[in-house]
Short mmCIF file of C-alpha atoms in Angstrom, two decimals:
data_model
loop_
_atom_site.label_atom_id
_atom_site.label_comp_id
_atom_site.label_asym_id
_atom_site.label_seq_id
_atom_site.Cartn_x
_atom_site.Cartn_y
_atom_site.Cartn_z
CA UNK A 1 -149.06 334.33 -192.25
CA UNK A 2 -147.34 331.48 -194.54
CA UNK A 3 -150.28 330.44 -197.00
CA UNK A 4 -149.05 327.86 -198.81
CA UNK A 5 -149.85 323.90 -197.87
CA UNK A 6 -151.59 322.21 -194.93
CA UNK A 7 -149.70 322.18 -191.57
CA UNK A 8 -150.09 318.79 -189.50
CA UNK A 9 -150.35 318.92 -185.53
CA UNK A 10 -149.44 315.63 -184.14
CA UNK A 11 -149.53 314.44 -180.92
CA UNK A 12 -148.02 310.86 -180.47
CA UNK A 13 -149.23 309.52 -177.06
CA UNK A 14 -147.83 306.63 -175.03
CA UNK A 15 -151.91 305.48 -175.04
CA UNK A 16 -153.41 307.50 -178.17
CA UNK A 17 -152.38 309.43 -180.72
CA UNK A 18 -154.30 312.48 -182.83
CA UNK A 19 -153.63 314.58 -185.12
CA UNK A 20 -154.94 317.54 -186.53
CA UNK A 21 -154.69 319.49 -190.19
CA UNK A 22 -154.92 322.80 -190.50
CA UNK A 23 -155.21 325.19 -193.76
CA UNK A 24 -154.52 328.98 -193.97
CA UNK A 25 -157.15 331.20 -192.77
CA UNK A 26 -158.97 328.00 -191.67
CA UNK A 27 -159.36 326.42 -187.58
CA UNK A 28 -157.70 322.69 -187.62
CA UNK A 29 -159.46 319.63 -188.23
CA UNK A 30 -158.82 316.38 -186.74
CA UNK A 31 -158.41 313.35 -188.60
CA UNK A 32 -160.62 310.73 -188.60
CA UNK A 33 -158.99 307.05 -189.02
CA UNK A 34 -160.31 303.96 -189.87
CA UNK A 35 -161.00 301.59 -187.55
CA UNK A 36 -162.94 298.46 -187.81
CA UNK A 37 -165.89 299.78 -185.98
CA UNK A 38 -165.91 303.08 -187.88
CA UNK A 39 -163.82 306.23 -187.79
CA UNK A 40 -161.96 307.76 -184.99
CA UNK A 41 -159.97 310.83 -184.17
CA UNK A 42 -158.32 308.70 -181.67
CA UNK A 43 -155.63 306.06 -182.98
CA UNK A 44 -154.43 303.58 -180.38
CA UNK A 45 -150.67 303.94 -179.88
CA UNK A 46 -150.53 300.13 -180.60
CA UNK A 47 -148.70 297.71 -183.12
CA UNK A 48 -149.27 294.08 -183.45
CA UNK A 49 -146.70 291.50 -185.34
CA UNK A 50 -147.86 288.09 -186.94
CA UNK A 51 -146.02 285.46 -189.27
CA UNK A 52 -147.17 285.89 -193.29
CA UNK A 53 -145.07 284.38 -195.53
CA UNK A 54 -147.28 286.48 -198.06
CA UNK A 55 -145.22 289.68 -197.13
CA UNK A 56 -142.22 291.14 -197.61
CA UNK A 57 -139.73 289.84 -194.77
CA UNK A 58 -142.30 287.18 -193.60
CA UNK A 59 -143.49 289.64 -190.72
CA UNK A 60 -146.87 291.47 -191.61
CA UNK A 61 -148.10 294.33 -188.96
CA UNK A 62 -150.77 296.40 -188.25
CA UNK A 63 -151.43 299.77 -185.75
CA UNK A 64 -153.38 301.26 -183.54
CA UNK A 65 -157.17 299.36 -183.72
CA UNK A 66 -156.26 297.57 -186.43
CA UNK A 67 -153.21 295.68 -183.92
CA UNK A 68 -155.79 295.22 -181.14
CA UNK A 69 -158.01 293.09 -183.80
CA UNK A 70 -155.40 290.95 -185.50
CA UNK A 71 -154.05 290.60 -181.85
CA UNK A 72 -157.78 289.11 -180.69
CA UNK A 73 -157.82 287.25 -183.70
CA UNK A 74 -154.53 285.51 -182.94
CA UNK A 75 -153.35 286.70 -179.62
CA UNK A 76 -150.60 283.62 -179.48
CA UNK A 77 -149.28 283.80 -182.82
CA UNK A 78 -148.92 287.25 -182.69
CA UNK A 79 -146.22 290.42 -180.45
CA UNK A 80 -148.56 293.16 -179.40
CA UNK A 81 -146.39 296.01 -178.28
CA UNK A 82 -147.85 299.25 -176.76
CA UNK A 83 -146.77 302.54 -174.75
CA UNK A 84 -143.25 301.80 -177.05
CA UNK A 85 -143.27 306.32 -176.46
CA UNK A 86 -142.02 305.38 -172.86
CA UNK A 87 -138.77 303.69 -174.13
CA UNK A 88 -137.90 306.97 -176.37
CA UNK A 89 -135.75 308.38 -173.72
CA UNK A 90 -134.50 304.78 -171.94
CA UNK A 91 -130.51 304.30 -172.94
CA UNK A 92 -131.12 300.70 -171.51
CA UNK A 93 -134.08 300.17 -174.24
CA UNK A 94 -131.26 299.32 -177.66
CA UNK A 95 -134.19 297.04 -180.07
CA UNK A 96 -137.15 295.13 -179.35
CA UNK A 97 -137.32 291.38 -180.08
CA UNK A 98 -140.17 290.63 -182.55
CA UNK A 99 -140.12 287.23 -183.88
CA UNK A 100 -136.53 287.23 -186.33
CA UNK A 101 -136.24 290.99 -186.23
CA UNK A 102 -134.87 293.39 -184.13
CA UNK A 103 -136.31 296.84 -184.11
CA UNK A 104 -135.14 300.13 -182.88
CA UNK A 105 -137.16 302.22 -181.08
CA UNK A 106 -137.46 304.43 -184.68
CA UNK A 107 -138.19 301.45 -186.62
CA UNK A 108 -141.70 300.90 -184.65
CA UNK A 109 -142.06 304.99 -184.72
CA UNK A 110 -142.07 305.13 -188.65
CA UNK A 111 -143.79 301.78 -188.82
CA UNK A 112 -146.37 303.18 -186.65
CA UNK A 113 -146.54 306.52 -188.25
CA UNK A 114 -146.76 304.31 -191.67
CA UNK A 115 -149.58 302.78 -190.58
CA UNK A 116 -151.43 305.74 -188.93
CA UNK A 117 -151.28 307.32 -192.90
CA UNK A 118 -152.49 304.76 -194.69
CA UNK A 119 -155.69 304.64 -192.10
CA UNK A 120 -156.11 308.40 -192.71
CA UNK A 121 -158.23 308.16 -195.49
CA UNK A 122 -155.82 310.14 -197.81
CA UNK A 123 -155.14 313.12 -195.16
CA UNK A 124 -151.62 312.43 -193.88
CA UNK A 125 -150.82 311.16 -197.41
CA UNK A 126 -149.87 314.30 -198.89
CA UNK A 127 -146.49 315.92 -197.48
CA UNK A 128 -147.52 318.87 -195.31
CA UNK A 129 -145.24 322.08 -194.86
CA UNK A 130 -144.78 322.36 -191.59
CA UNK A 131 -145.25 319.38 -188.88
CA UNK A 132 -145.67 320.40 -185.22
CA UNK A 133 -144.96 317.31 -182.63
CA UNK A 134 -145.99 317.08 -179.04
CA UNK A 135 -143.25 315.94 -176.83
CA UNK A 136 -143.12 315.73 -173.11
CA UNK A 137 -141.81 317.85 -170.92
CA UNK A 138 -140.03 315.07 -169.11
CA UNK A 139 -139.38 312.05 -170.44
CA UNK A 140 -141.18 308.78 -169.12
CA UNK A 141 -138.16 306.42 -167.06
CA UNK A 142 -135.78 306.47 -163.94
CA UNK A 143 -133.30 308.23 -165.71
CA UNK A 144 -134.55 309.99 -168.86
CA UNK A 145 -132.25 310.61 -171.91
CA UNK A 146 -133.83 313.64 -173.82
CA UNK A 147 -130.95 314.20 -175.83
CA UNK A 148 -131.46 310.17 -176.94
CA UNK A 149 -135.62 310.80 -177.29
CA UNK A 150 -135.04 313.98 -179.25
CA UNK A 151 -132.43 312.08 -181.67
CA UNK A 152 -135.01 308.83 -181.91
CA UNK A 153 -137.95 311.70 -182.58
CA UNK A 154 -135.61 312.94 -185.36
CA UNK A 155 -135.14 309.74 -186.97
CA UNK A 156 -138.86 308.52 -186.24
CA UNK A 157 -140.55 312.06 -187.87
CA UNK A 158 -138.19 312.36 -190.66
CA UNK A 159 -139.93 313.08 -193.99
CA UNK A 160 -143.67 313.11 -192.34
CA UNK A 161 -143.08 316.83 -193.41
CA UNK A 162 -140.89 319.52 -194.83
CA UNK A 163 -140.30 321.09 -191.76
CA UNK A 164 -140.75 319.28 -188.31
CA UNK A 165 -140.86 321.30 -185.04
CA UNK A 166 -141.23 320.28 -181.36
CA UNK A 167 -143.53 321.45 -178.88
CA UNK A 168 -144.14 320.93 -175.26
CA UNK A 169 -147.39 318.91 -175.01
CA UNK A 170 -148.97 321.34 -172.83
CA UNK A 171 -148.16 324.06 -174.74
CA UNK A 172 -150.33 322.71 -177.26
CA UNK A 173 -153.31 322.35 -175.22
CA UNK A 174 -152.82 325.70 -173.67
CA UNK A 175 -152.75 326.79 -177.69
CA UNK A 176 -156.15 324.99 -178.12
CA UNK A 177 -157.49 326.10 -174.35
CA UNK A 178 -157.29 329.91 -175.81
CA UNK A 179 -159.39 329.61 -178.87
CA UNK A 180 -161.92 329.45 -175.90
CA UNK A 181 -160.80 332.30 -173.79
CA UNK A 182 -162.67 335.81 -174.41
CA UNK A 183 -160.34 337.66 -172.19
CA UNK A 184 -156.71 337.11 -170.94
CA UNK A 185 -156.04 334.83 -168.37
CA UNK A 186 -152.87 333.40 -166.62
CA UNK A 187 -153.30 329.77 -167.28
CA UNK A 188 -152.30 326.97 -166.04
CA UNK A 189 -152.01 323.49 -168.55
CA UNK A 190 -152.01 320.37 -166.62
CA UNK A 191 -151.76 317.34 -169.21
CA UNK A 192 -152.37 314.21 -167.64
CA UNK A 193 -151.11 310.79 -170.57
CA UNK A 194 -150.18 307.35 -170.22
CA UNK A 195 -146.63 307.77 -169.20
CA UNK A 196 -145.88 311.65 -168.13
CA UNK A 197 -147.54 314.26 -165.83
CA UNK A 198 -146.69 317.59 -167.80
CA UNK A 199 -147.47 321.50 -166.68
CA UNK A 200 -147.16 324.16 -168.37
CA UNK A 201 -147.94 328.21 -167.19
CA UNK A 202 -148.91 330.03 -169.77
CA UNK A 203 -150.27 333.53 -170.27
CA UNK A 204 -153.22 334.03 -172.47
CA UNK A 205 -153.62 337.28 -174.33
CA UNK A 206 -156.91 338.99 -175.42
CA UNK A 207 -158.52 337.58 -179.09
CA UNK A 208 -157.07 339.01 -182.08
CA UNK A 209 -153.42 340.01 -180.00
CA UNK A 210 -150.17 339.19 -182.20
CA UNK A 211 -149.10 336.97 -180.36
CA UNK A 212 -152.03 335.12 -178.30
CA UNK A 213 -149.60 333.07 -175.58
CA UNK A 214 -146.69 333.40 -173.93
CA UNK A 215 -144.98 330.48 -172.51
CA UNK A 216 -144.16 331.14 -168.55
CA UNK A 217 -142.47 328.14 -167.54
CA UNK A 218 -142.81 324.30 -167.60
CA UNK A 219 -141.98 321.00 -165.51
CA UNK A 220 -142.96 317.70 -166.02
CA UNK A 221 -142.48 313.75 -164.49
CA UNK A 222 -142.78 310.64 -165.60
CA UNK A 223 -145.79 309.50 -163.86
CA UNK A 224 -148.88 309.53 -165.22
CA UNK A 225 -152.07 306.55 -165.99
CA UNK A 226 -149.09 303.40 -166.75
CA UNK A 227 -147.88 304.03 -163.37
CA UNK A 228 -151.36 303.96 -161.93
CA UNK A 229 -151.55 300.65 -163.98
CA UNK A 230 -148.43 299.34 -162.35
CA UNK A 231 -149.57 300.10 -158.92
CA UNK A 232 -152.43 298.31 -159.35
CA UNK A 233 -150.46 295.18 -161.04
CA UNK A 234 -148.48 295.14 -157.99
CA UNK A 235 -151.03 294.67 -155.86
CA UNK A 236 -153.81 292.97 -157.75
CA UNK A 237 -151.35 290.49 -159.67
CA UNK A 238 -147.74 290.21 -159.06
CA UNK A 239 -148.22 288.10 -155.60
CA UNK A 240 -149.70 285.33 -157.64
CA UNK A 241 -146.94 285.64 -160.35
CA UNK A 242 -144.30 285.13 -157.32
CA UNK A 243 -143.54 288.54 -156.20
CA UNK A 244 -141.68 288.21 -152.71
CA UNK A 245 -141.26 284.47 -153.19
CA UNK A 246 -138.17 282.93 -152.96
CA UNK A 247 -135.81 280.67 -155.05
CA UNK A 248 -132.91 277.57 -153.89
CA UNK A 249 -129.22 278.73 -154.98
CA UNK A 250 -126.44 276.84 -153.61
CA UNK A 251 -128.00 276.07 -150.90
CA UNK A 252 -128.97 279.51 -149.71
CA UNK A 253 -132.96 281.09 -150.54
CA UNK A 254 -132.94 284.21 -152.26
CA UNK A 255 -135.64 286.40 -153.37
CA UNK A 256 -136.45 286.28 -156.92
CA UNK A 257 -135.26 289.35 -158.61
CA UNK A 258 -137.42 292.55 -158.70
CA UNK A 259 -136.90 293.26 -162.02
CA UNK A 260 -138.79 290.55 -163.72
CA UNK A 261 -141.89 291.92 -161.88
CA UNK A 262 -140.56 295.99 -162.65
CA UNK A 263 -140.82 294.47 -166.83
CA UNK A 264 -144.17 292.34 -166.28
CA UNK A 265 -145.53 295.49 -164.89
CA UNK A 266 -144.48 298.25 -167.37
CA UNK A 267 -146.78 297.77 -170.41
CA UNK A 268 -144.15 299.23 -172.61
CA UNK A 269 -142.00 296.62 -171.46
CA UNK A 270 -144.53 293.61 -171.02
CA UNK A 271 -144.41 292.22 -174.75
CA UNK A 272 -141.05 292.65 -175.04
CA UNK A 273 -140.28 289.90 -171.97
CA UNK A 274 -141.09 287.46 -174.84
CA UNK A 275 -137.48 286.53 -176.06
CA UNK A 276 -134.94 283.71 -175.79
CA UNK A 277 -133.27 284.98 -173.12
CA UNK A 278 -135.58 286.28 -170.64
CA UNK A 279 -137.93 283.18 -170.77
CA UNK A 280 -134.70 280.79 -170.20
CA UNK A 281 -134.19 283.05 -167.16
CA UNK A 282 -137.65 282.66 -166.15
CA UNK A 283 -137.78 278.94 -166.68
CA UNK A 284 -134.62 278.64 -164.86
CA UNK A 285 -136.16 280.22 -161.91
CA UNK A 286 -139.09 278.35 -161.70
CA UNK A 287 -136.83 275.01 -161.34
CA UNK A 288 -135.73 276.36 -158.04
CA UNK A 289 -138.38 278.76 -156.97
CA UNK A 290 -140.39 277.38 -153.30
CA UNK A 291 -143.53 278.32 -155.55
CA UNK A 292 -142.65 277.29 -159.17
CA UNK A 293 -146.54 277.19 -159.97
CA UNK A 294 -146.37 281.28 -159.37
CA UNK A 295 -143.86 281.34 -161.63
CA UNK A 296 -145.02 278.98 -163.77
CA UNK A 297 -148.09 281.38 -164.71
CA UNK A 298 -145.91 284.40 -165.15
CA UNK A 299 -144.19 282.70 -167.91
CA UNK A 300 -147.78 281.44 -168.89
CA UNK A 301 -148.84 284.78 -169.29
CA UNK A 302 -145.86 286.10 -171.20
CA UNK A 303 -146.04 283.23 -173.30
CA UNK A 304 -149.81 283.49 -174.43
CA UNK A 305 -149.15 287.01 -175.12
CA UNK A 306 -151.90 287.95 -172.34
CA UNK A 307 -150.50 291.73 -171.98
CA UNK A 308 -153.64 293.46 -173.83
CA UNK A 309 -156.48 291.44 -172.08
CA UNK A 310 -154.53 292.29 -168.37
CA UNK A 311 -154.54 296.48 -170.12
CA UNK A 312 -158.28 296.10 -170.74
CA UNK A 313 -158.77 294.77 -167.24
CA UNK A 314 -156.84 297.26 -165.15
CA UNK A 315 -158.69 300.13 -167.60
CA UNK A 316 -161.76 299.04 -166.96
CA UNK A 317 -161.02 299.24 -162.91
CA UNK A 318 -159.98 302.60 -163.59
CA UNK A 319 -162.55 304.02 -165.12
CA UNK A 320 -165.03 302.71 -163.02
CA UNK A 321 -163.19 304.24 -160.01
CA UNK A 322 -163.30 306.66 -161.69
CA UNK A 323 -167.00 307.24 -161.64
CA UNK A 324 -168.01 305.14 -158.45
CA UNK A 325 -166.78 304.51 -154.68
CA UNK A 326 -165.75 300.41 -155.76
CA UNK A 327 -165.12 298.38 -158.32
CA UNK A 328 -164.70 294.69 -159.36
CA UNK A 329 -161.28 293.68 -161.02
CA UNK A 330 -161.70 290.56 -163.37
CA UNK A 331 -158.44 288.66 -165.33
CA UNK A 332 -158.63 285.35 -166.18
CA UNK A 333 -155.80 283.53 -168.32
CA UNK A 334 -153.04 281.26 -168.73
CA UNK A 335 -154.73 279.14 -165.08
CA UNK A 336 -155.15 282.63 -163.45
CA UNK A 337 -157.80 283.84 -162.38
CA UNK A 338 -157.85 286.83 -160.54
CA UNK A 339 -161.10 288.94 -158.77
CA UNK A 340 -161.14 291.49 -156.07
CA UNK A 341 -163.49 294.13 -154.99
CA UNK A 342 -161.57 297.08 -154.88
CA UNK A 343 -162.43 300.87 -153.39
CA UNK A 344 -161.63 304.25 -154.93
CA UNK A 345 -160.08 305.07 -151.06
CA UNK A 346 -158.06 301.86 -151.49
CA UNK A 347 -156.66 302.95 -154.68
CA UNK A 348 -155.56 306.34 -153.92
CA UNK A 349 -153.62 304.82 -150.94
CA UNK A 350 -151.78 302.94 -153.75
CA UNK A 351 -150.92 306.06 -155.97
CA UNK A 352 -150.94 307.95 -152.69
CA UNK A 353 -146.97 308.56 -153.37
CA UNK A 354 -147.19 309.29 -156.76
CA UNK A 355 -149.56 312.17 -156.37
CA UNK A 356 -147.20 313.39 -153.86
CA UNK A 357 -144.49 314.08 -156.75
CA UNK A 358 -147.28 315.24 -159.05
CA UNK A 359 -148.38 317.86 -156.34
CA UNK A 360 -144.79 318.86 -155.86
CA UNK A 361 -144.08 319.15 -159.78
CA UNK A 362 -147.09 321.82 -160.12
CA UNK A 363 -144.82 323.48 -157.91
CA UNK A 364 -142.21 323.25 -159.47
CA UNK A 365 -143.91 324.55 -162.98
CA UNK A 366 -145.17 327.92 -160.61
CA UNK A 367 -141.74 328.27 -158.86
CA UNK A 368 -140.46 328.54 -162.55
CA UNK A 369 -143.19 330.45 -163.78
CA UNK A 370 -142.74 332.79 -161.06
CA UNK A 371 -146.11 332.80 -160.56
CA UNK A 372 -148.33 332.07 -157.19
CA UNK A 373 -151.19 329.70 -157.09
CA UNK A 374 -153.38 333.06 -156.66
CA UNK A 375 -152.39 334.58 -159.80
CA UNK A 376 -153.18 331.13 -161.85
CA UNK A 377 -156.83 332.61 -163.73
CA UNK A 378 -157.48 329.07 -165.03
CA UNK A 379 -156.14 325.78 -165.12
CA UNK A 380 -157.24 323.37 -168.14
CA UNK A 381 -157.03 319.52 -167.37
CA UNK A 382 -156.31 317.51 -170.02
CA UNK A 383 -155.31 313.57 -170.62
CA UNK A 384 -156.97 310.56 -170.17
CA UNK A 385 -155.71 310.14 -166.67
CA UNK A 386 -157.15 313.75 -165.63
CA UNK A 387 -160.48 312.25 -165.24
CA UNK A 388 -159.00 310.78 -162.27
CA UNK A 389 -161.18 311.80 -159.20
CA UNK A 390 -157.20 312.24 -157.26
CA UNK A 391 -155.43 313.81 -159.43
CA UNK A 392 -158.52 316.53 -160.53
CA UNK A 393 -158.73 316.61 -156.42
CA UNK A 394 -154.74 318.52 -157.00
CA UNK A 395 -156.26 321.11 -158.38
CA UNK A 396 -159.78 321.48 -156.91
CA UNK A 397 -157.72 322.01 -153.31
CA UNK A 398 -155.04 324.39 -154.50
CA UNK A 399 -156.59 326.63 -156.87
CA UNK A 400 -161.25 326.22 -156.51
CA UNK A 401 -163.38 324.24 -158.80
CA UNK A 402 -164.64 327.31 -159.86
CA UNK A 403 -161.06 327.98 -161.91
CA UNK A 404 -161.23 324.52 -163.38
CA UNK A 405 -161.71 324.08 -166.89
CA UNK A 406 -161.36 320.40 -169.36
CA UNK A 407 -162.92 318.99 -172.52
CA UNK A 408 -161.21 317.47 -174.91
CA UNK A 409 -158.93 315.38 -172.85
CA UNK A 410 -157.85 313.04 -175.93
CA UNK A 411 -157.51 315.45 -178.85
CA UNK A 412 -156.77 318.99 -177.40
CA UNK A 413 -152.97 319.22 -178.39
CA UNK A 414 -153.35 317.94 -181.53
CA UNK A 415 -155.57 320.18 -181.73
CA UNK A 416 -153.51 323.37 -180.18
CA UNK A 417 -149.94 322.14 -182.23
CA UNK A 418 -151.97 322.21 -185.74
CA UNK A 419 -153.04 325.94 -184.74
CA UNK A 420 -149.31 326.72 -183.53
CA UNK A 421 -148.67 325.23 -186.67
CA UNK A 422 -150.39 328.08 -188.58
CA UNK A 423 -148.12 331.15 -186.78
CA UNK A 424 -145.62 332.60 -188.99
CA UNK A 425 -142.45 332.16 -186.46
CA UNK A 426 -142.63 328.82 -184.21
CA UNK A 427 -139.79 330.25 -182.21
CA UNK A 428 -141.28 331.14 -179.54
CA UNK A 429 -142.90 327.83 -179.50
CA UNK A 430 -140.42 325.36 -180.15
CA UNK A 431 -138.05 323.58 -178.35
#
């Protein structure tokens, strides 16, 4: 084993992002960032723009709890912009709009990474040798580029380290799953973010093997806790922003195009409405929309840069329904004001279809695996969104709760890159 210098796991997240160091002969360590409440392993995959004619450029920014505070602070004044990962592999998605600038989906990567070192407390400062990043296994989007994410990853990770490798998220977590094992085990890696679903089958060697895990096969989709978010949007929100409504065009009614609604809905997208263009469009529409007033608050919303407080609102309804049988949904801005009593049954009738194609992409990762359900040992559950009752209901069906294993759900690849990181050949590893 390579002794020389630190190796950094890092697993950028379209929600959070972690990342762990680790030094020869030594198990990882996460990093702790500053955060105005304290320190945090976790680092909100955030960034937040403002006007400051004290900087460089006029535009001053911040990341990850740092954007969520100057966005409180000054939520109209300000471009919050978060879950940019899901754009990565979008050939539609050129530069985002913020204020005078135009910025490519690698200029908010290194910005963000920027900003994630200097709240490390000195620990990403120094240039590691080796830098393992999580990606997905599939790309977030309709039609996902990952020849365009893996050139935007190049360009967004270059010079974090001397060497930069790529790992399947799951892998990672599979990585950090053995350091618990005892004895070997065919495992199964479910990893559960904000904008992919990704699987992973790997098999799990006895303690002190050569070569601990062997990759078996892999599939992944790009649904995950955003599209959870969106279903709820669409429910919850959209009809009072117009949805299904109608506008006056030459004397004909048409309905007003999906698409604003498909933006409005997509956090990584939501922020990004704010332009010229789109709000002319918008404004247009509500001149000849039957409701204008529904439109009117759409634009309100957009406008007042109301994106984070709507997050915090459909989170909140999650994770209570998470934990209980109903739930209250509260939003308020902008002259909306939204509340509805909601049940956990109701809910997983809306995201009924998108554990469907979950379900069918575990067996996808098996078919390719060639493995059966009954030879799976384990199966670790990581990811926010695997603390949905639903989606951990996948698993408990196919395989027993007896087999099921989690812990860790937000830090766990970080975790299992930095240790992947420490291995003398990544080949078998990278991708």
């Amino acid at each position: 084993m390579q002794t020389q210098g630190p190796v950094l796991g890092l697993d950028f997240g379209t929600t959070n992002s972690v990342a762990a160091l680790g030094a020869a002969g030594a198990p990882p360590e996460l990093i702790d960032f500053d955060a105005p409440d304290g320190r945090d392993a976790v680092f909100r995959s955030a960034l937040c723009f403002w006007h400051d004619d004290a900087v460089r450029g006029g535009i001053a920014s911040e990341a990850g709890p740092w954007a969520i505070a100057e966005y409180l602070e000054y939520p109209q004044d300000s471009r919050f912009v978060q879950s940019f990962k899901s754009v990565a592999a979008s050939a539609s998605f050129e530069t985002a709009s913020i204020f005078e600038r135009r910025l490519r989906f690698e200029d908010l990567g290194r910005l963000f990474l920027d900003k994630m070192r200097a709240r490390s407390g000195g620990r990403m400062t120094a240039e590691p040798r080796r830098v393992v990043v999580g990606r997905p296994v599939e790309y977030a989007g309709s039609r996902p580029d990952a020849a365009l994410a893996r050139t935007r990853y190049d360009a967004m990770f270059a010079g974090v380290g001397a060497e930069i490798h790529y790992v399947y998220e799951p892998v990672g977590a599979a990585y950090s799953f053995a350091s618990r094992l005892t004895e070997p085990a065919t495992v199964l890696v479910a990893d559960f973010g904000g904008g992919t679903s990704d699987f992973s089958v790997v098999r799990i060697t006895a303690p002190g093997a050569a070569r601990r895990c062997e990759p078996l096969g892999h599939a992944g989709i790009g649904i995950a806790g955003d599209r959870f978010d969106y279903r709820i949007i669409d429910r919850l929100v959209l009809p009072m922003l117009g949805k299904g409504s109608s506008y006056r065009s030459f004397g004909k009614q048409l309905e007003i195009p999906r698409g604003y609604f498909a933006d409005f809905a997509d956090w990584s997208r939501l922020a990004l409405m704010r332009n010229r263009k789109t709000m002319a469009e918008l404004e247009q529409l509500r001149r000849t929309a039957i409701d204008p007033d529904a439109i009117g608050r759409m634009i309100a919303v957009i406008e007042q840069e109301l994106g984070y407080p709507l997050y915090d609102a459909v989170g909140r309804l999650k994770r209570a329904l998470s934990s209980g049988d109903q739930a209250h949904f509260h939003f308020a801005g902008a002259g909306l004001t939204i509340e509805a009593d909601v049940t956990r049954a109701e809910f997983e009738t809306w995201i009924a279809e998108d554990i469907v194609r979950i379900d069918q992409t575990v067996d996808r990762a098996l078919a390719v695996a060639g493995v059966t359900a009954a030879q799976v040992d384990r199966v670790f559950l990581t990811g926010g969104t695997s603390l949905t009752p639903r989606v951990r209901a996948i698993f408990e069906q196919r395989f027993g709760e007896d087999a099921i294993a989690s812990g860790g759900e937000l830090t766990s690849i970080a975790h299992g890159l930095a240790l992947i990181g420490q291995e003398d050949d990544l080949a078998a590893w990278s991708v």
